Amino acid sequence: MKRHFAETNQSSAMAVNITEEDIIIDILSRLPVKSLMRFKCVSKRWRSLISDPHFAKLHLQRLILENLTPSQKIIKSNPLQTIDYEALDNDEVKNHVVVESHDLGKDEPWGLAGSCHGLVSLAVDDGFLVYNPTTKESRKLPGSDLLAEHEFFHGFGYSSTTDDYKIVQGAFLKANDGSKECVLEIFSLRSGSWRRVPSKDVPKLDGAGIYLNGSVHWIVNSGIGSRIEQAIIPFGLATETFEEAIPIPKVKGIVYEGLGIHGGRLFAYDVTWRPRFEAWIMNEYGKGESWTRLFSVLTDGLPACQFYMIPIAYTQSKKIVFQMDVSEMILFNPEDGTYKNYPIEEDDNVESAIYVETLVSTHVGHEP
């Protein structure tokens, strides 16, 4: 089977020795995952082909090279639900199609640690669980001995060097001299274990990082008030080290609050309390001069929020999906200032992230 996948990748360069299976693989690798899940029932041969991890990788590569956006969805915690955020833009689509609930039993997550290649790392009471919302496959991870009530951060992503998915988590703990020191741990899905890594001079990080280009990213702040300086700090999952800071655009009156992903590019968004809400996008990774404004909208037409307003997605029709505090998610039209509510459920602290519909297995290196 593996030989056929290799030949399919080379078919455009050398159209020789093409078999019937090569043609089937090429066609199937262009289809959405939900169609492929149904096609597993066609025959044992198709089930075996679609279930093969090499086919999952080929399908993912096609998505990345062509267009990820149509396969993007939102996942949220408390309770766990997925949202087809583009569907709300269609008046003929019913609410139950827009939002789907997921039941993980006693492992109901309280938060999200990150998303990568269709896998989502979920924070549960005794550690982490990796879940593919499209295939419904899940994997409970062994617990870590790192305990921290406050000042912790985490992220999830992929290292192409080792073909491995990793969770990184760190905590700032009080040292004997009263200072704060960072303890940093990494879980490898391939090895199935946690290990601690050197963590000197770690910047003050908080919350979940955003994965892109082999690194997990956080915004870091230094200084106070009008003298605040901000940058993006990547943690390389191949090197397992913090890398050179990426400059972030300085715009008068703007203090960046968080990061997101749109069209395979990193964007940074403004704080909530200003009358105008802005987001800037980095068009060439790592190049500070490539930042341009993604959108700038007045907030007076939006529902009131007490704590935060997070732009989760930017639709193909240039509408914006906002999470408002912990209770609302809306589709906002900046052209006329109107919005629609997504029919989500909420219980306590809702966290959300973008994911892509893929066939990638949670059992990398340990496929059943």
PDB file of C-alpha atoms in Angstrom, residues 10 17 29 46 61 81-82 92 95 107-108 140 148-149 165 181 185 205 207 224 240 242 260 288 293 317 323 350:
ATOM      1  CA  GLN A  10       4.955  11.678  -8.291  1.00  0.00           C
ATOM      2  CA  ASN A  17       3.104   2.847 -14.391  1.00  0.00           C
ATOM      3  CA  SER A  29      -7.527  12.364  -1.649  1.00  0.00           C
ATOM      4  CA  TRP A  46     -11.782   1.214   0.276  1.00  0.00           C
ATOM      5  CA  GLN A  61      -0.874  17.551   2.266  1.00  0.00           C
ATOM      6  CA  GLN A  81     -19.293  21.370  20.524  1.00  0.00           C
ATOM      7  CA  THR A  82     -18.139  21.938  16.946  1.00  0.00           C
ATOM      8  CA  GLU A  92     -31.532  27.863   4.532  1.00  0.00           C
ATOM      9  CA  ASN A  95     -29.385  25.367  13.626  1.00  0.00           C
ATOM     10  CA  ASP A 107     -13.424  13.125  30.107  1.00  0.00           C
ATOM     11  CA  GLU A 108     -15.460  16.278  29.442  1.00  0.00           C
ATOM     12  CA  LYS A 140      -6.266   9.839  26.722  1.00  0.00           C
ATOM     13  CA  ALA A 148       0.497  24.568  38.977  1.00  0.00           C
ATOM     14  CA  GLU A 149      -2.564  26.499  40.046  1.00  0.00           C
ATOM     15  CA  TYR A 165       2.716  15.708  17.501  1.00  0.00           C
ATOM     16  CA  GLU A 181      11.404  29.755  37.715  1.00  0.00           C
ATOM     17  CA  GLU A 185       7.513  19.668  29.899  1.00  0.00           C
ATOM     18  CA  LEU A 205       3.786  33.401  28.958  1.00  0.00           C
ATOM     19  CA  GLY A 207      -2.625  30.470  28.324  1.00  0.00           C
ATOM     20  CA  ILE A 224       3.857  49.156  31.414  1.00  0.00           C
ATOM     21  CA  GLU A 240      12.316  22.312  21.645  1.00  0.00           C
ATOM     22  CA  PHE A 242      12.212  29.328  22.310  1.00  0.00           C
ATOM     23  CA  GLY A 260      -5.314  33.601  15.741  1.00  0.00           C
ATOM     24  CA  GLY A 288       7.822  42.018  10.464  1.00  0.00           C
ATOM     25  CA  ARG A 293      -4.516  45.251   8.572  1.00  0.00           C
ATOM     26  CA  SER A 317     -17.729  36.608   2.776  1.00  0.00           C
ATOM     27  CA  GLN A 323     -16.670  34.872  20.965  1.00  0.00           C
ATOM     28  CA  VAL A 350     -15.901  28.609  27.214  1.00  0.00           C
TER      29      VAL A 350
END
